[in-house]
Short mmCIF file of C-alpha atoms (C1' of nucleotides) in Angstrom, two decimals:
data_model
loop_
_atom_site.label_atom_id
_atom_site.label_comp_id
_atom_site.label_asym_id
_atom_site.label_seq_id
_atom_site.Cartn_x
_atom_site.Cartn_y
_atom_site.Cartn_z
CA UNK T 1 0.07 0.00 0.05
CA UNK T 2 0.99 3.54 -0.76
CA UNK T 3 1.02 6.17 1.97
CA UNK T 4 -1.62 8.70 1.72
CA UNK T 5 -1.29 12.19 0.39
CA UNK T 6 1.08 14.43 2.18
CA UNK T 7 -1.58 17.03 2.87
CA UNK T 8 -4.09 16.78 5.62
CA UNK T 9 -7.33 16.58 3.82
CA UNK T 10 -9.64 17.72 6.71
CA UNK T 11 -7.27 20.75 7.31
CA UNK T 12 -7.36 21.55 3.62
CA UNK T 13 -11.18 21.49 3.46
CA UNK T 14 -11.37 23.60 6.59
CA UNK T 15 -9.24 26.20 5.12
CA UNK T 16 -11.12 26.13 1.77
CA UNK T 17 -14.34 26.37 3.66
CA UNK T 18 -13.28 29.45 5.43
CA UNK T 19 -12.26 31.29 2.37
CA UNK T 20 -15.48 30.15 0.37
CA UNK T 21 -17.56 31.11 3.35
CA UNK T 22 -15.99 34.64 3.48
CA UNK T 23 -15.77 35.30 -0.25
CA UNK T 24 -18.50 33.19 -1.92
CA UNK T 25 -18.07 30.84 -4.85
CA UNK T 26 -17.62 33.52 -7.59
CA UNK T 27 -15.54 35.77 -5.33
CA UNK T 28 -13.08 33.08 -4.57
CA UNK T 29 -10.47 32.25 -7.31
CA UNK T 30 -8.47 29.01 -7.61
CA UNK T 31 -5.31 31.06 -6.87
CA UNK T 32 -6.66 32.49 -3.62
CA UNK T 33 -7.45 28.73 -2.67
CA UNK T 34 -3.96 27.58 -3.66
CA UNK T 35 -2.60 30.02 -1.14
CA UNK T 36 -4.81 29.23 1.84
CA UNK T 37 -4.86 25.41 1.36
CA UNK T 38 -1.14 25.30 0.30
CA UNK T 39 -1.56 23.08 -2.66
CA UNK T 40 -0.75 23.47 -6.37
CA UNK T 41 -3.37 23.31 -9.13
CA UNK T 42 -2.50 19.72 -10.17
CA UNK T 43 -3.06 18.37 -6.74
CA UNK T 44 -6.30 20.16 -6.16
CA UNK T 45 -7.68 18.97 -9.36
CA UNK T 46 -6.50 15.33 -8.82
CA UNK T 47 -8.14 15.43 -5.26
CA UNK T 48 -11.38 17.55 -5.70
CA UNK T 49 -12.02 17.39 -9.45
CA UNK T 50 -12.84 21.08 -9.90
CA UNK T 51 -13.57 24.26 -8.20
CA UNK T 52 -17.19 23.05 -7.88
CA UNK T 53 -16.09 19.91 -6.32
CA UNK T 54 -14.13 21.53 -3.62
CA UNK T 55 -17.02 24.02 -2.97
CA UNK T 56 -19.33 21.05 -2.57
CA UNK T 57 -17.09 19.59 -0.12
CA UNK T 58 -16.78 22.88 1.74
CA UNK T 59 -20.54 23.16 1.96
CA UNK T 60 -20.71 19.77 3.54
CA UNK T 61 -18.00 20.75 6.08
CA UNK T 62 -19.75 23.91 6.90
CA UNK T 63 -23.06 22.02 7.51
CA UNK T 64 -21.33 19.34 9.67
CA UNK T 65 -19.73 22.18 11.74
CA UNK T 66 -23.22 23.63 12.25
CA UNK T 67 -24.68 20.31 13.36
CA UNK T 68 -21.76 19.65 15.72
CA UNK T 69 -22.22 23.18 17.14
CA UNK T 70 -25.89 22.49 17.60
CA UNK T 71 -25.13 19.10 19.40
CA UNK T 72 -22.56 20.98 21.41
CA UNK T 73 -25.17 23.39 22.53
CA UNK T 74 -27.51 20.39 23.49
CA UNK T 75 -24.87 19.13 25.80
CA UNK T 76 -24.10 22.38 27.30
CA UNK T 77 -27.61 23.00 28.71
CA UNK T 78 -30.30 21.15 30.33
CA UNK T 79 -33.13 21.63 27.92
CA UNK T 80 -33.45 21.17 24.17
CA UNK T 81 -35.28 24.62 23.82
CA UNK T 82 -32.44 26.30 25.58
CA UNK T 83 -30.13 24.62 23.33
CA UNK T 84 -31.79 26.04 20.28
CA UNK T 85 -31.65 29.38 21.72
CA UNK T 86 -27.96 29.07 22.66
CA UNK T 87 -27.19 27.88 19.09
CA UNK T 88 -29.04 30.77 17.52
CA UNK T 89 -27.33 33.20 19.85
CA UNK T 90 -24.06 31.82 18.82
CA UNK T 91 -24.89 31.95 15.16
CA UNK T 92 -26.30 35.52 15.28
CA UNK T 93 -24.07 37.22 17.89
CA UNK T 94 -20.75 35.53 18.10
CA UNK T 95 -18.79 37.21 15.61
CA UNK T 96 -15.85 37.45 17.93
CA UNK T 97 -14.92 33.94 16.95
CA UNK T 98 -13.04 33.30 13.75
CA UNK T 99 -16.29 32.97 11.64
CA UNK T 100 -15.59 34.40 8.22
CA UNK T 101 -18.87 35.94 7.80
CA UNK T 102 -21.83 36.87 10.01
CA UNK T 103 -24.18 35.14 7.46
CA UNK T 104 -24.93 31.53 7.04
CA UNK T 105 -22.72 30.02 4.26
CA UNK T 106 -25.71 28.00 2.95
CA UNK T 107 -28.01 31.20 2.88
CA UNK T 108 -25.09 32.98 0.98
CA UNK T 109 -24.86 30.25 -1.50
CA UNK T 110 -28.61 30.17 -2.15
CA UNK T 111 -28.29 33.85 -2.85
CA UNK T 112 -25.28 33.80 -5.03
CA UNK T 113 -25.71 30.86 -7.23
CA UNK T 114 -28.14 30.46 -10.13
CA UNK T 115 -29.13 27.50 -12.29
CA UNK T 116 -25.74 27.59 -13.80
CA UNK T 117 -24.56 25.70 -10.97
CA UNK T 118 -27.63 23.71 -10.39
CA UNK T 119 -25.84 20.84 -8.52
CA UNK T 120 -24.25 23.14 -6.07
CA UNK T 121 -27.54 24.87 -5.48
CA UNK T 122 -29.13 21.38 -4.89
CA UNK T 123 -26.47 20.62 -2.45
CA UNK T 124 -27.06 23.73 -0.43
CA UNK T 125 -30.73 22.96 -0.28
CA UNK T 126 -30.12 19.45 0.77
CA UNK T 127 -27.87 20.67 3.56
CA UNK T 128 -30.27 23.24 4.74
CA UNK T 129 -32.95 20.38 4.92
CA UNK T 130 -30.43 18.29 6.85
CA UNK T 131 -29.99 21.00 9.38
CA UNK T 132 -33.72 21.55 9.65
CA UNK T 133 -34.02 17.85 10.42
CA UNK T 134 -31.73 18.32 13.37
CA UNK T 135 -33.98 21.05 14.59
CA UNK T 136 -36.94 18.65 14.27
CA UNK T 137 -35.04 16.16 16.46
CA UNK T 138 -34.44 18.66 19.23
CA UNK T 139 -37.99 19.95 18.99
CA UNK T 140 -39.41 16.36 19.35
CA UNK T 141 -37.21 15.98 22.51
CA UNK T 142 -38.63 19.18 23.73
CA UNK T 143 -42.06 17.92 23.09
CA UNK T 144 -41.28 14.64 25.06
CA UNK T 145 -40.02 16.90 27.93
CA UNK T 146 -43.17 18.97 27.88
CA UNK T 147 -41.31 22.11 26.91
CA UNK T 148 -43.29 22.32 23.67
CA UNK T 149 -47.15 21.57 23.37
CA UNK T 150 -47.63 18.05 22.03
CA UNK T 151 -50.23 19.32 19.56
CA UNK T 152 -47.65 21.51 17.78
CA UNK T 153 -46.16 20.61 14.53
CA UNK T 154 -42.49 20.12 14.98
CA UNK T 155 -41.70 20.45 11.31
CA UNK T 156 -43.41 23.64 11.14
CA UNK T 157 -41.54 24.87 14.26
CA UNK T 158 -38.29 23.79 12.73
CA UNK T 159 -38.96 25.85 9.55
CA UNK T 160 -39.60 28.78 11.78
CA UNK T 161 -36.23 28.47 13.53
CA UNK T 162 -34.67 28.18 10.27
CA UNK T 163 -36.21 31.32 8.87
CA UNK T 164 -35.53 33.24 12.04
CA UNK T 165 -31.84 32.20 11.91
CA UNK T 166 -31.17 32.94 8.45
CA UNK T 167 -33.09 36.26 8.59
CA UNK T 168 -31.36 37.46 11.68
CA UNK T 169 -27.89 36.53 10.43
CA UNK T 170 -28.67 38.57 7.38
CA UNK T 171 -29.91 41.33 9.40
CA UNK T 172 -26.92 41.24 11.64
CA UNK T 173 -24.48 41.95 8.73
CA UNK T 174 -26.48 45.29 8.11
CA UNK T 175 -27.14 46.19 11.78
CA UNK T 176 -24.01 45.62 13.97
CA UNK T 177 -25.88 46.64 17.05
CA UNK T 178 -25.28 43.90 19.50
CA UNK T 179 -28.10 44.92 21.96
CA UNK T 180 -30.66 45.07 19.19
CA UNK T 181 -29.65 41.67 17.81
CA UNK T 182 -29.61 40.01 21.24
CA UNK T 183 -33.25 41.42 21.93
CA UNK T 184 -34.44 40.06 18.63
CA UNK T 185 -33.07 36.61 19.35
CA UNK T 186 -34.65 36.71 22.96
CA UNK T 187 -37.95 37.86 21.32
CA UNK T 188 -37.90 34.76 19.01
CA UNK T 189 -38.17 32.57 22.11
CA UNK T 190 -40.60 34.94 24.01
CA UNK T 191 -43.21 35.44 21.34
CA UNK T 192 -42.66 32.19 19.63
CA UNK T 193 -45.66 29.87 18.60
CA UNK T 194 -44.42 26.90 20.73
CA UNK F 1 -27.90 72.87 -25.99
CA UNK F 2 -27.01 69.40 -27.19
CA UNK F 3 -29.72 66.63 -27.12
CA UNK F 4 -29.32 63.99 -24.42
CA UNK F 5 -27.84 60.61 -25.01
CA UNK F 6 -29.86 58.43 -27.43
CA UNK F 7 -30.35 55.69 -24.93
CA UNK F 8 -33.20 55.70 -22.35
CA UNK F 9 -31.33 55.83 -18.99
CA UNK F 10 -34.16 54.54 -16.90
CA UNK F 11 -34.67 51.68 -19.22
CA UNK F 12 -30.98 50.86 -19.25
CA UNK F 13 -30.96 50.90 -15.42
CA UNK F 14 -34.03 48.63 -15.25
CA UNK F 15 -32.28 46.14 -17.44
CA UNK F 16 -29.06 46.21 -15.57
CA UNK F 17 -30.93 45.82 -12.37
CA UNK F 18 -32.61 42.77 -13.56
CA UNK F 19 -29.25 41.02 -14.60
CA UNK F 20 -27.45 42.17 -11.49
CA UNK F 21 -30.38 40.96 -9.31
CA UNK F 22 -30.35 37.52 -10.93
CA UNK F 23 -26.71 36.91 -11.31
CA UNK F 24 -25.24 39.09 -8.45
CA UNK F 25 -22.34 41.44 -8.67
CA UNK F 26 -19.50 39.01 -9.16
CA UNK F 27 -21.62 36.81 -11.44
CA UNK F 28 -22.39 39.49 -13.98
CA UNK F 29 -19.70 40.43 -16.41
CA UNK F 30 -19.59 43.75 -18.18
CA UNK F 31 -20.15 41.85 -21.42
CA UNK F 32 -23.35 40.30 -20.01
CA UNK F 33 -24.46 43.91 -19.21
CA UNK F 34 -23.45 45.22 -22.60
CA UNK F 35 -25.88 42.74 -24.22
CA UNK F 36 -28.97 43.37 -21.99
CA UNK F 37 -28.51 47.20 -21.79
CA UNK F 38 -27.55 47.45 -25.50
CA UNK F 39 -24.61 49.81 -24.85
CA UNK F 40 -20.81 49.67 -25.69
CA UNK F 41 -18.09 49.82 -23.06
CA UNK F 42 -17.22 53.36 -23.79
CA UNK F 43 -20.75 54.63 -23.33
CA UNK F 44 -21.23 52.64 -20.21
CA UNK F 45 -18.10 53.96 -18.61
CA UNK F 46 -18.84 57.55 -19.68
CA UNK F 47 -22.32 57.27 -18.14
CA UNK F 48 -21.72 55.11 -15.00
CA UNK F 49 -18.05 55.22 -14.32
CA UNK F 50 -17.58 51.58 -13.60
CA UNK F 51 -19.20 48.22 -12.92
CA UNK F 52 -19.49 49.31 -9.38
CA UNK F 53 -21.21 52.73 -10.39
CA UNK F 54 -23.76 50.87 -12.44
CA UNK F 55 -24.33 48.41 -9.62
CA UNK F 56 -24.91 51.07 -7.10
CA UNK F 57 -27.56 52.72 -9.42
CA UNK F 58 -29.22 49.25 -9.82
CA UNK F 59 -29.26 48.92 -6.07
CA UNK F 60 -31.09 52.29 -5.79
CA UNK F 61 -33.51 51.39 -8.70
CA UNK F 62 -34.24 48.13 -6.80
CA UNK F 63 -34.90 49.79 -3.40
CA UNK F 64 -37.19 52.36 -5.28
CA UNK F 65 -39.15 49.62 -7.01
CA UNK F 66 -39.66 48.07 -3.55
CA UNK F 67 -40.92 51.16 -1.89
CA UNK F 68 -43.24 51.90 -4.86
CA UNK F 69 -44.56 48.39 -4.50
CA UNK F 70 -45.17 49.02 -0.80
CA UNK F 71 -46.91 52.20 -1.34
CA UNK F 72 -49.06 50.45 -4.02
CA UNK F 73 -50.04 47.83 -1.46
CA UNK F 74 -50.98 50.51 0.87
CA UNK F 75 -53.35 52.07 -1.72
CA UNK F 76 -54.79 48.62 -2.69
CA UNK F 77 -56.21 47.83 0.84
CA UNK F 78 -57.83 49.68 3.61
CA UNK F 79 -55.40 49.14 6.43
CA UNK F 80 -51.66 49.64 6.82
CA UNK F 81 -51.25 46.27 8.57
CA UNK F 82 -52.97 44.53 5.74
CA UNK F 83 -50.75 46.44 3.37
CA UNK F 84 -47.60 45.04 5.10
CA UNK F 85 -48.96 41.61 4.70
CA UNK F 86 -49.82 42.13 1.14
CA UNK F 87 -46.31 43.41 0.46
CA UNK F 88 -44.74 40.48 2.22
CA UNK F 89 -46.90 37.96 0.33
CA UNK F 90 -45.95 39.67 -2.93
CA UNK F 91 -42.27 39.40 -2.08
CA UNK F 92 -42.25 35.96 -0.79
CA UNK F 93 -44.76 34.29 -3.02
CA UNK F 94 -45.10 36.06 -6.34
CA UNK F 95 -42.54 34.51 -8.34
CA UNK F 96 -44.83 34.34 -11.31
CA UNK F 97 -43.91 37.72 -12.23
CA UNK F 98 -40.59 38.67 -13.94
CA UNK F 99 -38.64 38.86 -10.74
CA UNK F 100 -35.18 37.69 -11.62
CA UNK F 101 -34.76 35.96 -8.23
CA UNK F 102 -36.82 34.94 -5.23
CA UNK F 103 -34.64 36.57 -2.88
CA UNK F 104 -34.25 40.24 -1.92
CA UNK F 105 -31.53 41.86 -4.11
CA UNK F 106 -30.21 43.76 -1.02
CA UNK F 107 -29.91 40.69 0.98
CA UNK F 108 -28.17 38.96 -1.89
CA UNK F 109 -25.81 41.86 -2.04
CA UNK F 110 -25.12 41.81 1.73
CA UNK F 111 -24.38 38.17 1.43
CA UNK F 112 -22.13 38.26 -1.68
CA UNK F 113 -19.97 41.35 -1.12
CA UNK F 114 -17.16 41.78 1.33
CA UNK F 115 -15.05 44.83 2.43
CA UNK F 116 -13.48 44.77 -0.88
CA UNK F 117 -16.50 46.67 -2.00
CA UNK F 118 -17.07 48.58 1.11
CA UNK F 119 -18.96 51.39 -0.62
CA UNK F 120 -21.37 48.96 -2.24
CA UNK F 121 -21.90 47.29 0.96
CA UNK F 122 -22.57 50.60 2.72
CA UNK F 123 -25.07 51.54 -0.14
CA UNK F 124 -26.96 48.30 0.49
CA UNK F 125 -27.19 48.83 4.22
CA UNK F 126 -28.33 52.41 3.64
CA UNK F 127 -31.15 51.22 1.33
CA UNK F 128 -32.23 48.47 3.70
CA UNK F 129 -32.50 51.05 6.48
CA UNK F 130 -34.57 53.26 4.01
CA UNK F 131 -36.95 50.44 3.36
CA UNK F 132 -37.22 49.80 7.12
CA UNK F 133 -37.99 53.34 7.47
CA UNK F 134 -41.07 52.96 5.19
CA UNK F 135 -42.10 50.07 7.41
CA UNK F 136 -41.89 52.46 10.38
CA UNK F 137 -44.16 54.89 8.66
CA UNK F 138 -46.81 52.23 7.90
CA UNK F 139 -46.76 50.88 11.55
CA UNK F 140 -47.10 54.39 12.88
CA UNK F 141 -50.30 54.88 10.80
CA UNK F 142 -51.50 51.59 12.01
CA UNK F 143 -50.82 52.74 15.60
CA UNK F 144 -52.90 55.85 14.96
CA UNK F 145 -55.66 53.74 13.55
CA UNK F 146 -55.64 51.47 16.63
CA UNK F 147 -54.34 48.42 14.62
CA UNK F 148 -51.20 48.25 16.59
CA UNK F 149 -51.05 48.86 20.48
CA UNK F 150 -49.78 52.37 21.10
CA UNK F 151 -47.19 51.11 23.65
CA UNK F 152 -45.48 49.12 21.15
CA UNK F 153 -42.10 50.23 19.60
CA UNK F 154 -42.69 50.72 15.85
CA UNK F 155 -39.03 50.47 15.08
CA UNK F 156 -38.72 47.29 16.67
CA UNK F 157 -41.72 45.98 14.77
CA UNK F 158 -40.30 47.35 11.54
CA UNK F 159 -36.96 45.32 12.18
CA UNK F 160 -39.07 42.37 12.82
CA UNK F 161 -40.94 42.68 9.43
CA UNK F 162 -37.49 43.04 7.64
CA UNK F 163 -36.02 39.95 9.35
CA UNK F 164 -39.20 38.08 8.48
CA UNK F 165 -39.24 39.16 4.87
CA UNK F 166 -35.53 38.48 4.16
CA UNK F 167 -35.65 35.19 6.14
CA UNK F 168 -38.81 33.89 4.34
CA UNK F 169 -37.50 35.03 0.86
CA UNK F 170 -34.31 33.14 1.50
CA UNK F 171 -36.23 30.15 2.63
CA UNK F 172 -38.47 30.48 -0.39
CA UNK F 173 -35.54 29.75 -2.75
CA UNK F 174 -34.86 26.48 -0.85
CA UNK F 175 -38.41 25.40 -0.32
CA UNK F 176 -40.61 25.99 -3.36
CA UNK F 177 -43.73 24.68 -1.65
CA UNK F 178 -46.18 27.48 -2.11
CA UNK F 179 -48.70 26.30 0.60
CA UNK F 180 -45.89 26.04 3.26
CA UNK F 181 -44.64 29.52 2.39
CA UNK F 182 -48.18 31.13 2.36
CA UNK F 183 -48.80 29.61 5.82
CA UNK F 184 -45.49 31.04 7.15
CA UNK F 185 -46.49 34.50 5.97
CA UNK F 186 -49.91 34.18 7.49
CA UNK F 187 -48.26 33.07 10.81
CA UNK F 188 -46.15 36.17 10.93
CA UNK F 189 -49.28 38.19 11.29
CA UNK F 190 -51.00 35.70 13.36
CA UNK F 191 -48.38 35.16 16.15
CA UNK F 192 -46.87 38.58 15.70
CA UNK F 193 -45.88 40.70 18.64
CA UNK F 194 -48.09 43.68 17.54
"C1'" DC X 1 -22.44 73.64 -45.90
"C1'" DT X 2 -18.89 73.75 -42.26
"C1'" DT X 3 -17.64 73.68 -37.63
"C1'" DT X 4 -17.53 71.86 -33.25
"C1'" DA X 5 -18.57 69.61 -29.27
"C1'" DA X 6 -21.16 65.48 -27.55
"C1'" DC X 7 -21.49 60.97 -27.73
"C1'" DT X 8 -20.91 56.08 -29.49
"C1'" DT X 9 -18.25 52.39 -31.10
"C1'" DG X 10 -15.42 48.27 -31.00
"C1'" DA X 11 -10.71 46.89 -31.20
"C1'" DA X 12 -7.34 46.23 -27.96
"C1'" DC X 13 -5.08 46.20 -23.28
"C1'" DA X 14 -3.05 43.90 -19.28
"C1'" DA X 15 -4.64 41.13 -15.79
"C1'" DT X 16 -6.73 37.15 -14.10
"C1'" DC X 17 -9.83 33.30 -14.68
"C1'" DG X 18 -10.39 27.76 -14.32
"C1'" DT X 19 -7.84 24.07 -15.92
"C1'" DT X 20 -4.32 20.95 -18.10
"C1'" DC X 21 -0.14 18.24 -18.26
"C1'" DA X 22 4.55 16.92 -18.98
"C1'" DA X 23 8.23 16.77 -15.79
"C1'" DG X 24 9.87 16.09 -11.27
"C1'" DT X 25 9.75 13.86 -6.65
"C1'" DA X 26 9.01 10.67 -3.03
"C1'" DC X 27 8.43 6.18 -1.22
"C1'" DA X 28 6.62 1.11 -0.78
"C1'" DG X 29 7.98 -3.47 -2.56
"C1'" DA X 30 11.45 -6.51 -4.67
"C1'" DT E 1 19.79 -0.44 -4.76
"C1'" DC E 2 16.66 -0.49 -8.22
"C1'" DT E 3 11.88 -0.25 -10.01
"C1'" DG E 4 7.28 1.29 -10.39
"C1'" DT E 5 3.81 3.92 -9.12
"C1'" DA E 6 1.42 7.42 -6.57
"C1'" DC E 7 1.68 12.07 -6.02
"C1'" DT E 8 3.17 17.01 -6.47
"C1'" DT E 9 4.83 20.72 -9.03
"C1'" DG E 10 4.47 24.99 -11.74
"C1'" DA E 11 4.66 26.69 -16.32
"C1'" DA E 12 1.39 27.32 -19.67
"C1'" DC E 13 -3.16 27.27 -22.11
"C1'" DG E 14 -7.08 29.65 -24.18
"C1'" DA E 15 -10.79 32.02 -22.48
"C1'" DT E 16 -12.60 35.86 -20.05
"C1'" DT E 17 -12.20 39.59 -16.88
"C1'" DG E 18 -12.88 45.06 -16.19
"C1'" DT E 19 -11.45 48.86 -18.50
"C1'" DT E 20 -9.37 52.27 -22.03
"C1'" DC E 21 -9.17 55.20 -26.08
"C1'" DA E 22 -8.38 56.63 -30.81
"C1'" DA E 23 -11.60 56.82 -34.46
"C1'" DG E 24 -16.16 57.27 -36.01
"C1'" DT E 25 -20.94 59.18 -35.87
"C1'" DT E 26 -24.50 62.46 -34.87
"C1'" DA E 27 -26.63 66.77 -34.76
"C1'" DA E 28 -26.99 71.50 -32.93
"C1'" DA E 29 -24.89 76.03 -33.76
"C1'" DG E 30 -22.68 79.54 -36.88
#
DNA sequence: CTTTAACTTGAACAATCGTTCAAGTACAGA
DNA sequence: TCTGTACTTGAACGATTGTTCAAGTTAAAG
C-alpha cells in the first residue's frame, strides 16, 4: 500500500471552507484557494476534480460544523429549547470567533448561485434540509419533555427556527448593534408559537 | 444645447438591475451587461463610471421599486397592517412575475460582497434602512388607527418585518412549496408581537 | 455647408480566470 | 539499490475579466 497524500485533507477542506464562506463561490479564485490550502493546481484537481467539487465539499464541511455546534449546545444546557436558543445566539451574535462571515454560508450560497450551478444549489438545499431535520429532532425531544405543546407541528416549528436564524444573520450583517440583535433573538423565544 | 444621449437611461438601469439581481455583482460580467442594456463599453463607462457605479444605481433602482410596491399595496387595501402583509406575500410568493430571483437583491448583495467593495456594502445597508423606515411609517399609521398597540415600539416592529421578509425569501428559494410559504407569511401576522 | 462639441463604437489592453499536463519527486515493494 | 507507481509541481493554455481610448458618428450652432 501507498502512503496517503502528504496534505491533511480535513485541514485543507477547513481552510477552503473558510475562504469560500467569506468570499463566496464566484468571489473566490483558484489562486486564492491555492494560497490558503497550500496546494498546487494539479493536486487540487486530482483530489477534488474542480472548483465546484471543492466547494461542494466545503458546503458539507460547513453543515457538519453547524450540526456539531448544535449538538454541543444541547450538551451544554439542560433543555433542548435552551439549546436551540443558545445555538441561535451563537450563530447571530458570536462574531468574535473566527467566523469568516456573519451570514450563514448556505444562505449566502442560495443567494449567490443560479441554475448555472444547479448541482451546488441542490447541495445547499439538501444541507439546509439536513440542518432543519436536526432542529426537528431537538423539538421532538422538547415535546417529550413537555417544553413544547404536544399538539404543535415540530416540522413547522423547525422551519420557523430556520427562517429566524437566516433572517437574523442577514440582518446582523447590516445592523451591527449587539443589543438590538440580542433582543431580537430573545424575542424569537418569547413570542414564539411553541 | 445638445440633445441628451440616445439611450433611455431609466430603461438601461432597469435592465441592468434585472441582470445584477439575478446573477449578483460578481456573477455578472460587463459583457453580459453590454448585451442586456445594449450599450458599448465606452458609453457605459462614460455614463456610470464603472461596474460598481452601475451596480450602485441598480441597487437604488431596486430599492425604489420595492418602496413603490409597498405604497401600491397601501393604496390597494384599507389598512396599513394589511398592506404590510400584502407586500410580504408579494415578495415571498409572487415568483410568477418577472422577478429575476426569489430573494431580496439587497440581502443577496449583503451576502455576496465583502469589505473589498465597502462602498457598495454601505449602500446596500443604507437602502435596507430606507426600506425599514417605510415600514416604520406604515406601522405608525397602524398605531394611529388602533391596529397596533400604542405602547409598542414601531422601530422594533419594523425590524421584525424586515427580518421575516428576508428570512422567508431566502427560505423560499430552498423550499418551493407555495402552501408552506403562504402559511408562514400568515403566521407572521397571526403570532406577531403587535 | 462647415464647424464643433457630445456621444458612441469596438478593437485592444493587461490582468486574471479555471484548468491541463509533462516533468519531477517521494516512497513502498522486490 | 533499483523499479514502479502514486503524488506533487509550476509553467502554460485559451478564455474571459474590467477597462481604456483613438476613431467614427451624430446633430445643434454659426
